mmCIF file of C-alpha atoms in Angstrom:
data_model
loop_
_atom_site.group_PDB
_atom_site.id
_atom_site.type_symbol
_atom_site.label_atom_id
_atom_site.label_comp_id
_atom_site.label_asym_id
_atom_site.label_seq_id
_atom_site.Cartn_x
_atom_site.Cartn_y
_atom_site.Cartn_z
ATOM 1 C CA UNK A 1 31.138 51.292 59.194
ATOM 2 C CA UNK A 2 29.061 48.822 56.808
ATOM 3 C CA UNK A 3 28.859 50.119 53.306
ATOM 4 C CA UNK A 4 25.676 51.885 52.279
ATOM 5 C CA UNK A 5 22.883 50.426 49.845
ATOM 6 C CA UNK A 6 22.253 52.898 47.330
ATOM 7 C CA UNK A 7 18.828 53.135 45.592
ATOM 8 C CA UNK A 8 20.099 51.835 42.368
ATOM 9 C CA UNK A 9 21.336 48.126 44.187
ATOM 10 C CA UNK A 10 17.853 47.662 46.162
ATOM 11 C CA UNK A 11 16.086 48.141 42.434
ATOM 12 C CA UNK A 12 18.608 45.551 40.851
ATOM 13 C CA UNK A 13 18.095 43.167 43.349
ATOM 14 C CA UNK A 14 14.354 43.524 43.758
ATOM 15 C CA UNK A 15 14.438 43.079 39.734
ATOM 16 C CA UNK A 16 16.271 40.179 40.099
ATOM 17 C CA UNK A 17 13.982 38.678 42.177
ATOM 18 C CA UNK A 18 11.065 39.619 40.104
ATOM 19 C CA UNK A 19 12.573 38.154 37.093
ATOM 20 C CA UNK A 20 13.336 34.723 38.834
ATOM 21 C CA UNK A 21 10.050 34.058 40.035
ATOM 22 C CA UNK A 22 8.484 34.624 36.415
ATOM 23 C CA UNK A 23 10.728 32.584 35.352
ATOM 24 C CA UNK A 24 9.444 29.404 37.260
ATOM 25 C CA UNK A 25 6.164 30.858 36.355
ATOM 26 C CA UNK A 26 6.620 30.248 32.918
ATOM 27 C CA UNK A 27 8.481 26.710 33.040
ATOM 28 C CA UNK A 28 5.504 25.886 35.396
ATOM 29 C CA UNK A 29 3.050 26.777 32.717
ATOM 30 C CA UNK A 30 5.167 24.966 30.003
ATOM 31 C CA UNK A 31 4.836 21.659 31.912
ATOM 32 C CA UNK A 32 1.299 21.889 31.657
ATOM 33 C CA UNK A 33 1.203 22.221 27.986
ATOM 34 C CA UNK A 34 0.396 19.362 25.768
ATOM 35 C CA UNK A 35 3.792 17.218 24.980
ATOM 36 C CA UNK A 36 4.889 17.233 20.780
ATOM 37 C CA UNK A 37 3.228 14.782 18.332
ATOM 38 C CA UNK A 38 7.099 13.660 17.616
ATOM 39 C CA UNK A 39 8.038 10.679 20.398
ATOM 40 C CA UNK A 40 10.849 11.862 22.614
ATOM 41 C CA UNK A 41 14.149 9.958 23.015
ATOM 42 C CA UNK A 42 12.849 8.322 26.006
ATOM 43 C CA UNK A 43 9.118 7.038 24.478
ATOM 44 C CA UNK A 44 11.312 5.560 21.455
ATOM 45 C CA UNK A 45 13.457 3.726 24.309
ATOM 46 C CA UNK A 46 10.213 2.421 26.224
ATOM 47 C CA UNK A 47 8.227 2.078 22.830
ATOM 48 C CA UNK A 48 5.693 0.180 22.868
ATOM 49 C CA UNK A 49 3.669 1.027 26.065
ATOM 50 C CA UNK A 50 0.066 0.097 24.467
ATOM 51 C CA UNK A 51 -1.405 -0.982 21.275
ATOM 52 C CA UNK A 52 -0.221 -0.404 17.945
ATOM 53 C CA UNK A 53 -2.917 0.593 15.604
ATOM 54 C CA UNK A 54 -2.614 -0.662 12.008
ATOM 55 C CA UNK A 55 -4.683 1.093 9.267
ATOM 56 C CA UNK A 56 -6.195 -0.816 6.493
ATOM 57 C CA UNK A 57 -7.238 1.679 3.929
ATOM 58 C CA UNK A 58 -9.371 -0.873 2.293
ATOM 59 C CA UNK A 59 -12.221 -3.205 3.154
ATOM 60 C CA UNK A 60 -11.688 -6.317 5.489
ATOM 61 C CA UNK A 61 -11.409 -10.081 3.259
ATOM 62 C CA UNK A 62 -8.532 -8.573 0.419
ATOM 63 C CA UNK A 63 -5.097 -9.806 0.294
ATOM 64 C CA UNK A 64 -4.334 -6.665 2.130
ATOM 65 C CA UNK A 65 -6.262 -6.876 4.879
ATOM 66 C CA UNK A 66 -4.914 -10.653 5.044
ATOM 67 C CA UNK A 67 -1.435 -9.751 5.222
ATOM 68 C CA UNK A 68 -1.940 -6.877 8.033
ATOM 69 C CA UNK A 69 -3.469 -9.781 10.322
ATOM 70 C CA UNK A 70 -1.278 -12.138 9.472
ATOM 71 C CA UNK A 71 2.247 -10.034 10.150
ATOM 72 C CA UNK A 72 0.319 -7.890 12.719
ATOM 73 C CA UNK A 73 -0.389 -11.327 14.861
ATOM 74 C CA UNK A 74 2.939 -12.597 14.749
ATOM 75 C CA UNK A 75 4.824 -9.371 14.835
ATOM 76 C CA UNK A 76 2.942 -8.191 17.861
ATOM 77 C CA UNK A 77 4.389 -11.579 19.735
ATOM 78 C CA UNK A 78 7.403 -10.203 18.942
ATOM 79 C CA UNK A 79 6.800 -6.691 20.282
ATOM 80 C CA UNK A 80 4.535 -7.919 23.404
ATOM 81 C CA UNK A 81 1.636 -5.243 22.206
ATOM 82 C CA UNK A 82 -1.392 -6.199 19.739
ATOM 83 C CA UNK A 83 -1.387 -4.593 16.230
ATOM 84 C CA UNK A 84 -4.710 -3.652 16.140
ATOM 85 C CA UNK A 85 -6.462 -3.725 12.549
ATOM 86 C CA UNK A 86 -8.639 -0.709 11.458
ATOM 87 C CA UNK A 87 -10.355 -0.967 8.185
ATOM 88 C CA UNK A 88 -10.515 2.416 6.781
ATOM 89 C CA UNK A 89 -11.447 1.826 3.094
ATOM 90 C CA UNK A 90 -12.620 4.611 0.200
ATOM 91 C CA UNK A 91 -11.139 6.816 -2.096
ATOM 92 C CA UNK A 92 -8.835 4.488 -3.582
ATOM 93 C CA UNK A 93 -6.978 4.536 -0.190
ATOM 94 C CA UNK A 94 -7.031 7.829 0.189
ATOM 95 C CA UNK A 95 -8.961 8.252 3.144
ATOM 96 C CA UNK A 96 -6.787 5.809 5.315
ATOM 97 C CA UNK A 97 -4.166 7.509 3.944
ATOM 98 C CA UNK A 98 -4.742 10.721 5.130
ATOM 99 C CA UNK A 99 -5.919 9.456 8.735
ATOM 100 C CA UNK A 100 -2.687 8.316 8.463
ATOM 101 C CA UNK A 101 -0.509 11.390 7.440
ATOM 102 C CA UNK A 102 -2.465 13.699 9.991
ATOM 103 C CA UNK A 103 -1.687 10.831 13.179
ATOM 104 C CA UNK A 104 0.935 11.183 15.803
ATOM 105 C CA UNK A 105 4.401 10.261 14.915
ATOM 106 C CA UNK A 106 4.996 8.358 17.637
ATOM 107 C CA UNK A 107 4.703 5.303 16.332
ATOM 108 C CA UNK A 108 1.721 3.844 17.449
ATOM 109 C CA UNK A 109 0.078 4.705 14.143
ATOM 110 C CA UNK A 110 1.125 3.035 11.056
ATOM 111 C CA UNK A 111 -0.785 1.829 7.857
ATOM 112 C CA UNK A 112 -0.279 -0.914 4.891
ATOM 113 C CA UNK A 113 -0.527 0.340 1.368
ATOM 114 C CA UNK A 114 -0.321 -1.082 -2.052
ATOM 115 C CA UNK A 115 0.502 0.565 -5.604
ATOM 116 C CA UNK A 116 -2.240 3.503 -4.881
ATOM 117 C CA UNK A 117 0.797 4.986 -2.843
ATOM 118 C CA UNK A 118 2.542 5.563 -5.950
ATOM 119 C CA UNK A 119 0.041 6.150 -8.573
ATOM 120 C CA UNK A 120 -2.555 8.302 -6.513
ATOM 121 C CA UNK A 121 -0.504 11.755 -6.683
ATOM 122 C CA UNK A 122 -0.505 11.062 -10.140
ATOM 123 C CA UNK A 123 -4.465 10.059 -10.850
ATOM 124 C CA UNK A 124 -5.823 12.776 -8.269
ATOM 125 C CA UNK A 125 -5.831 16.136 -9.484
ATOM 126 C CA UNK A 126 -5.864 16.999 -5.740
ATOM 127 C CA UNK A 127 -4.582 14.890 -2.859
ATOM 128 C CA UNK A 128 -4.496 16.055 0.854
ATOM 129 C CA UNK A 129 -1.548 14.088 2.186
ATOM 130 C CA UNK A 130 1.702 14.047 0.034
ATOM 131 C CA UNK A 131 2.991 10.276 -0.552
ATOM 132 C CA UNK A 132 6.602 11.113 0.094
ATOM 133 C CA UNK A 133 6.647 13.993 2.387
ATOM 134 C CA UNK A 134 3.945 12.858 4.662
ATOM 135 C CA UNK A 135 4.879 9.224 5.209
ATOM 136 C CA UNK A 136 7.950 7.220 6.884
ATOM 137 C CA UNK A 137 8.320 3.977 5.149
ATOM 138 C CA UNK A 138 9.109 0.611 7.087
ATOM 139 C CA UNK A 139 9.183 -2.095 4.736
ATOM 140 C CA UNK A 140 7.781 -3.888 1.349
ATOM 141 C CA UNK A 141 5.794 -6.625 2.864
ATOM 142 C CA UNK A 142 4.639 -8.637 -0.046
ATOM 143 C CA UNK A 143 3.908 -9.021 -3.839
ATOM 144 C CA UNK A 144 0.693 -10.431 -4.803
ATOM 145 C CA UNK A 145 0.340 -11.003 -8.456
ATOM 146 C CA UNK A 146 -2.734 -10.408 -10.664
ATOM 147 C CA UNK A 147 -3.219 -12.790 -13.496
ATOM 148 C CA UNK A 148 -4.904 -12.498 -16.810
ATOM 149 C CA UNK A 149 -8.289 -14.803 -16.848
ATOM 150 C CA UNK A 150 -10.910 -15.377 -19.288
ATOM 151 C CA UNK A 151 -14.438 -17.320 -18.812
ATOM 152 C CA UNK A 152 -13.890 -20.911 -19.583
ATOM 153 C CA UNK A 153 -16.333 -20.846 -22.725
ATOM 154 C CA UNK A 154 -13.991 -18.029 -24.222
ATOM 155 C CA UNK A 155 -12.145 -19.182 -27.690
ATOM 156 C CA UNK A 156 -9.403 -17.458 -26.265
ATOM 157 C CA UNK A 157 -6.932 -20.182 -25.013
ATOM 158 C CA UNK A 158 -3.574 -18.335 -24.770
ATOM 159 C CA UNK A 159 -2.235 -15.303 -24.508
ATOM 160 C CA UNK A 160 -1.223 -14.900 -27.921
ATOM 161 C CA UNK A 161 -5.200 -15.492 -29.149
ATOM 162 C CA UNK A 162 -6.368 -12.579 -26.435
ATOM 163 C CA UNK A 163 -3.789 -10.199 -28.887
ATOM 164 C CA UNK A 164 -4.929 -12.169 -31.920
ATOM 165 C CA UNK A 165 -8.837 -11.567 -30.938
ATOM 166 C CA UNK A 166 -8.119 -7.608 -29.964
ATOM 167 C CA UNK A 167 -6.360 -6.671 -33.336
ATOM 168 C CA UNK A 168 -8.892 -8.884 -35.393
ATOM 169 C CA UNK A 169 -11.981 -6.152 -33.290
ATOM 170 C CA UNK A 170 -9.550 -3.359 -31.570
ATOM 171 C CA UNK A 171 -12.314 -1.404 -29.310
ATOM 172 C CA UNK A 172 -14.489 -4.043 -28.884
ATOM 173 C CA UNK A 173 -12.760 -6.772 -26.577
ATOM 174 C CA UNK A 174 -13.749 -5.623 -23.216
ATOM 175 C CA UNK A 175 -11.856 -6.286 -19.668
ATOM 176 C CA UNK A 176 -13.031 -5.982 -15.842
ATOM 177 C CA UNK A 177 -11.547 -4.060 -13.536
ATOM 178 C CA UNK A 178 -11.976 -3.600 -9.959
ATOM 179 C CA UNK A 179 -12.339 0.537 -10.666
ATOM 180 C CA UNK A 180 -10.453 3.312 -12.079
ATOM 181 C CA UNK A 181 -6.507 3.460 -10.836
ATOM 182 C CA UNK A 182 -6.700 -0.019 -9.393
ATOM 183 C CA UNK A 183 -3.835 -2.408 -10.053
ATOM 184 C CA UNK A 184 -6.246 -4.420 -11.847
ATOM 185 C CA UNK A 185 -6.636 -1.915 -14.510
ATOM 186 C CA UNK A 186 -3.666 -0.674 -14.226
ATOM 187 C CA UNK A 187 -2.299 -3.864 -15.420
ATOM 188 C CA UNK A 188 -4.776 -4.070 -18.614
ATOM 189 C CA UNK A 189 -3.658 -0.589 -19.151
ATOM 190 C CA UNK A 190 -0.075 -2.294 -19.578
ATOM 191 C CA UNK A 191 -0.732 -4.603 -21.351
ATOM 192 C CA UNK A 192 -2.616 -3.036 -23.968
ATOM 193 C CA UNK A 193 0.061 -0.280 -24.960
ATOM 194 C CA UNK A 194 2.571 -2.903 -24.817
ATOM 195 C CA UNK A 195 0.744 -5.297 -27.209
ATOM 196 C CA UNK A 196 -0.348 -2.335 -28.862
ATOM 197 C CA UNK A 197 -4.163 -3.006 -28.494
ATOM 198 C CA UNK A 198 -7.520 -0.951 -28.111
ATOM 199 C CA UNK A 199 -9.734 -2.415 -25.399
ATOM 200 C CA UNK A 200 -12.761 -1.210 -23.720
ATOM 201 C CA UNK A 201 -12.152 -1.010 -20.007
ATOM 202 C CA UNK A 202 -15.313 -1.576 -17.820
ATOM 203 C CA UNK A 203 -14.532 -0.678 -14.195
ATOM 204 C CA UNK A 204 -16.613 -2.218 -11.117
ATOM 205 C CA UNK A 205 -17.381 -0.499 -7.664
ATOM 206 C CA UNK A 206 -14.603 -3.544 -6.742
ATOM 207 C CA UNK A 207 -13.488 -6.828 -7.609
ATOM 208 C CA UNK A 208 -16.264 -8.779 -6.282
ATOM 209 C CA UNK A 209 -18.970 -7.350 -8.882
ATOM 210 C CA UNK A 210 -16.329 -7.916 -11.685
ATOM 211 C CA UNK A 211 -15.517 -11.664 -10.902
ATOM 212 C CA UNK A 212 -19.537 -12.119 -11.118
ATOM 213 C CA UNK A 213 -19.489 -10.754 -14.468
ATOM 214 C CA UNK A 214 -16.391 -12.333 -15.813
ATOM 215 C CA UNK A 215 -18.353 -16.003 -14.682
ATOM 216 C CA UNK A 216 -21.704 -14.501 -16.261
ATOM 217 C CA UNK A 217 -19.775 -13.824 -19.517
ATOM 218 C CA UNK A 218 -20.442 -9.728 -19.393
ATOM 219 C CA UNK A 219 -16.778 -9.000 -20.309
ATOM 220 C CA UNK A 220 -14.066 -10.553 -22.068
ATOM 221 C CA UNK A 221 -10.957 -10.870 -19.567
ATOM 222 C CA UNK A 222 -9.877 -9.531 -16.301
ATOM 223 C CA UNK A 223 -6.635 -9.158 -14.694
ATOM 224 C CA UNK A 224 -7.636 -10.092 -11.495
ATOM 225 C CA UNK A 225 -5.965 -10.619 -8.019
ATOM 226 C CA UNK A 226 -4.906 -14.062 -7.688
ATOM 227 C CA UNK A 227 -6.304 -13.967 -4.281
ATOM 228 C CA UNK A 228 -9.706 -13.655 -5.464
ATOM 229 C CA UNK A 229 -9.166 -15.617 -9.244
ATOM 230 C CA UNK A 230 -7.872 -18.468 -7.977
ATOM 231 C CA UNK A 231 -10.901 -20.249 -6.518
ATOM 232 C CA UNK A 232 -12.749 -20.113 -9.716
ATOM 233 C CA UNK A 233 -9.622 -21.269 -11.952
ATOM 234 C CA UNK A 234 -9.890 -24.148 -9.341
ATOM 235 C CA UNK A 235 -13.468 -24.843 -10.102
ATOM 236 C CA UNK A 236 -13.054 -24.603 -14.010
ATOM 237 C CA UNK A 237 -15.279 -21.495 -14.215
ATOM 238 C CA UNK A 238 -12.233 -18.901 -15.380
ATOM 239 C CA UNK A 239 -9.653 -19.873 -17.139
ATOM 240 C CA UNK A 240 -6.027 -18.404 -16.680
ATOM 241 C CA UNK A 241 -3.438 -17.867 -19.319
ATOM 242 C CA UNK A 242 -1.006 -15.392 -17.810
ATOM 243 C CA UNK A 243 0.088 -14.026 -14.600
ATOM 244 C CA UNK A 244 1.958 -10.350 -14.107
ATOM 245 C CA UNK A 245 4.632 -10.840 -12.481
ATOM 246 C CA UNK A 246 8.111 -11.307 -13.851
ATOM 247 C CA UNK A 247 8.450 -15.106 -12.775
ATOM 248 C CA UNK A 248 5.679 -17.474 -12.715
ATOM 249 C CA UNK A 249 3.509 -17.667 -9.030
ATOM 250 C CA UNK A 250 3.838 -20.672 -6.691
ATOM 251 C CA UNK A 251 -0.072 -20.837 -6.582
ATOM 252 C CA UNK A 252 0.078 -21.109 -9.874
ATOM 253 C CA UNK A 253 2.842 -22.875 -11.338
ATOM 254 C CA UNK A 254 1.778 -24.019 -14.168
ATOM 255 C CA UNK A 255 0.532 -20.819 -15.883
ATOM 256 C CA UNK A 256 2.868 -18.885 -18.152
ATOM 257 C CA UNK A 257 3.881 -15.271 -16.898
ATOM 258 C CA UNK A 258 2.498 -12.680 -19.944
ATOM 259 C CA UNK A 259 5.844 -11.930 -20.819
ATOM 260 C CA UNK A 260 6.899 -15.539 -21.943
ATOM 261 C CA UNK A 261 3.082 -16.138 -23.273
ATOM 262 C CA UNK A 262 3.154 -13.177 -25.855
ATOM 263 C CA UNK A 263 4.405 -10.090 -24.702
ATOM 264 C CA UNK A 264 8.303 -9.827 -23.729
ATOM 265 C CA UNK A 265 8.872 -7.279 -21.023
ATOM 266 C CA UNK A 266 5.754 -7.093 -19.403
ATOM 267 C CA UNK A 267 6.040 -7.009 -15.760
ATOM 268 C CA UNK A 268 2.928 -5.663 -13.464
ATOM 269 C CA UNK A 269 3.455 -7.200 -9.949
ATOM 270 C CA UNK A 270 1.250 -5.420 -7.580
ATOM 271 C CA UNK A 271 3.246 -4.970 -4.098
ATOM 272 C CA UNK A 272 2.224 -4.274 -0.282
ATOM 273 C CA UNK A 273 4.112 -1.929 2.491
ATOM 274 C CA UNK A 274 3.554 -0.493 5.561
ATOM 275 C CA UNK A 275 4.502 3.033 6.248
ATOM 276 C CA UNK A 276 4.142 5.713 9.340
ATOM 277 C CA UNK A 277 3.682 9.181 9.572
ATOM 278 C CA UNK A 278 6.338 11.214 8.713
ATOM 279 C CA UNK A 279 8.508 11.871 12.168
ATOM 280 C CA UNK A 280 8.093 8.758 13.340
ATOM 281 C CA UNK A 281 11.449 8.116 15.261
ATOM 282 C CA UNK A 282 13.895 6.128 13.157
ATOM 283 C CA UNK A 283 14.469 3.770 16.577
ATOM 284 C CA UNK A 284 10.917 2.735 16.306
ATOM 285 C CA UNK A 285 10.877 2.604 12.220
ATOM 286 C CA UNK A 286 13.662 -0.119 13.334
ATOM 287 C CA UNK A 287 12.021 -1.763 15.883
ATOM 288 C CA UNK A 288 8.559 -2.201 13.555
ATOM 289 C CA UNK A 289 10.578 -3.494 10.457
ATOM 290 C CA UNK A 290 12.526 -6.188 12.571
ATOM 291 C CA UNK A 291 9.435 -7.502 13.874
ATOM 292 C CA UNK A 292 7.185 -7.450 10.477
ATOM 293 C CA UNK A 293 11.236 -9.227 8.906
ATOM 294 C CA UNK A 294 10.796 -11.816 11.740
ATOM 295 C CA UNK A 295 6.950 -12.627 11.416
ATOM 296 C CA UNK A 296 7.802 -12.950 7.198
ATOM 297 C CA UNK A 297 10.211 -16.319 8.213
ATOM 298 C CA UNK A 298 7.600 -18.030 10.167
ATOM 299 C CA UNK A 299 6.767 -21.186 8.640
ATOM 300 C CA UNK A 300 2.922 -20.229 9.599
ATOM 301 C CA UNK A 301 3.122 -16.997 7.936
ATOM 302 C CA UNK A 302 4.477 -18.973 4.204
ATOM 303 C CA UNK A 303 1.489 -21.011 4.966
ATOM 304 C CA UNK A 304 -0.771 -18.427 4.851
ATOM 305 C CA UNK A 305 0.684 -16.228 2.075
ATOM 306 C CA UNK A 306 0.453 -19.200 -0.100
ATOM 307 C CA UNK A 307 -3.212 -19.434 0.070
ATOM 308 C CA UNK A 308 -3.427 -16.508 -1.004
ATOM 309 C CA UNK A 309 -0.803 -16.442 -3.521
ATOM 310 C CA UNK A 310 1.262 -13.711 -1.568
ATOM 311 C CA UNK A 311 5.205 -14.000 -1.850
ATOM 312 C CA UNK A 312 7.160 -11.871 1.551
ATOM 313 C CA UNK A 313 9.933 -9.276 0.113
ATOM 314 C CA UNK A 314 10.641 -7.587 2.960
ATOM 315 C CA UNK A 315 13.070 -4.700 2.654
ATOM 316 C CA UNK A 316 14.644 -1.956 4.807
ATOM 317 C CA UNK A 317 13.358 1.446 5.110
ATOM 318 C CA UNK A 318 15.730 2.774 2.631
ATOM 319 C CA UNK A 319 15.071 0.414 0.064
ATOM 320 C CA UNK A 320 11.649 0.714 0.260
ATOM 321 C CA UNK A 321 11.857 4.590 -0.469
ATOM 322 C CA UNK A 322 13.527 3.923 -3.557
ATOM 323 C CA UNK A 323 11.324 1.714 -4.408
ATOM 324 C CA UNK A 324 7.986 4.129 -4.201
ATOM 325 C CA UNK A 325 10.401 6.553 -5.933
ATOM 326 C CA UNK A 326 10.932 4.273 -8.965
ATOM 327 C CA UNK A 327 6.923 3.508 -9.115
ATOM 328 C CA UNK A 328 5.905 6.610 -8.834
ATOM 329 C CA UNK A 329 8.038 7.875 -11.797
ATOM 330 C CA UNK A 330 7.355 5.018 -13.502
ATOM 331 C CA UNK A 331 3.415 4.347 -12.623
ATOM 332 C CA UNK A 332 3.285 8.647 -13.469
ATOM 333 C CA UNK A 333 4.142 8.471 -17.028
ATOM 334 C CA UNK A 334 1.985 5.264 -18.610
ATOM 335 C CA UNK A 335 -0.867 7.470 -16.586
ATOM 336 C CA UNK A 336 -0.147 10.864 -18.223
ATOM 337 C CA UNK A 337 0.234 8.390 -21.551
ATOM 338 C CA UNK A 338 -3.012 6.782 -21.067
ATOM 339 C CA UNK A 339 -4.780 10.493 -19.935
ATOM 340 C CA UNK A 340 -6.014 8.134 -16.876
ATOM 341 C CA UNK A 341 -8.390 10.436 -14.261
ATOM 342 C CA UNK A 342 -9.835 10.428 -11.940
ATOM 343 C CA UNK A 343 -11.419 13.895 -10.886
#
């Protein structure tokens, strides 16, 4: 005789049942369901499929934006997808920056910064992305030095008679900046507690409005991009005596650095890198640095930095982390020493 089905086996089975068929309810439903901002194994293997958009987070015409065409064109060669530019300027950066932090991590987001990434946690009372925690970095792309310039009918000829003219009237020399927390002023900031001066900054909605002072003879001196300087020195209308960096600048060779015109030590070499949102796969970090490394040795690409006085310092991802570390720590105290605000 067959064996029996008691009540209890019929209700186990038919429960069986019932839970299996939920179950490919639910991993039905799950399919449908949007996919992760993070890129999968498999999108960082295919990566990229489309366009790579590159934020600016300042306007089009800077040595910024010139370096994110330049290394976008030729990197995107590389990669066989366009970098696409997108000029997102305001706030000091800040805005493109936190477009930035709140994209996709999938690596078809990515954005070029300056020394705002480091100083801006400090000169912001309140900032809505988080420099370290928000960001991937990829590489240091470039350092484009500012240099110290006075109108060509100043008596100041040298370094040493800018210091000379400041101590003689401390409060009243005046210098140009392109606005508060820039580079520009940053670097005045610099150099006035290491000379041990008092001058009167006068910041500008930008450098443009600055430079037209400067060559009206508004303001005193400006430590202004070489990118936008050199032109003038060129013409005879400014006159440089110093640039920032630590070694003197191939576009302009024959004008001291500040720290062997007058004041040792001094170093203020305003640098560009490009960073993704935090997530990003590290295959794709990878990918992205080797082509921006590649498009840095193109004999083009020297071409074009030097017109605009940009030298290439690519690094890896690592290094460029502890670089933004050492900035920020470094960039955070001469702020907090200054009482520099900017809200």
């Amino acid at each position: 005789m067959a064996p029996s089905i008691t009540a209890p086996s019929v209700f186990s089975r038919r429960r069986a049942l019932a839970l299996a068929a939920g179950a490919a309810a639910t991993a039905a439903a799950a399919a449908l369901l949007p996919a992760p901002a993070h890129a999968q194994p498999s999108d960082a293997a295919a990566w990229p499929a489309k366009p790579i958009r590159w934020v600016v987070p300042f306007p089009p015409g800077g040595a910024m934006d010139v370096i994110a065409r330049t290394l976008g064109e030729r990197a995107g060669r590389t990669l066989g997808q366009p970098f696409v530019i997108e000029n997102r300027p305001g706030a000091g950066g800040n805005i493109g920056a936190d477009a930035v932090a709140k994209s996709p991590a999938d690596g078809y987001t990515i954005m070029i910064t300056s020394i705002g990434m480091a100083t801006n946690k400090a000169l912001y009372a309140k900032l809505s992305y988080d420099p370290v925690k928000d960001f991937a970095p990829i590489s240091l792309l470039a350092v484009v030095p500012n240099v110290l310039v006075v109108n060509a009918n100043s008596p100041d000829k040298t370094v040493a008679d800018v210091i000379a003219h400041a101590k003689r009237e401390p409060g009243k020399l005046t210098y140009a900046s392109a606005g508060n927390g820039t580079s520009i002023h940053l670097a005045g900031e610099v150099f006035a507690s290491m000379a041990g001066l008092n001058l009167l900054h006068v910041p500008y909605k930008g450098s443009g409005p600055a430079v037209t002072d400067m060559l009206g003879g508004q303001v005193d001196l400006m430590f202004d991009s070489i990118t936008s300087a050199a032109p003038h020195i060129q013409a005879g209308k400014l006159r440089a005596l110093g640039v920032t960096s630590a070694k003197r600048s191939a576009a302009l060779p024959n004008v001291p650095t500040i720290a062997e015109a007058g004041v040792p030590g001094y170093e203020v070499s305003p640098w560009f890198a490009v960073f993704a949102p935090a997530g990003t796969p590290a295959p794709i970090v990878q990918k992205i640095n080797a082509a921006l490394l590649d498009a840095m040795k193109q004999p083009d690409t020297k071409a074009r930095f030097d017109a605009i006085g940009a030298e290439p310092i690519g690094s890896t991802p690592a290094q460029l982390a502890t670089h933004l570390d050492k900035e920020m720590a470094r960039w955070g105290a001469l702020i907090k020493e200054r009482n520099i605000r900017m809200d």
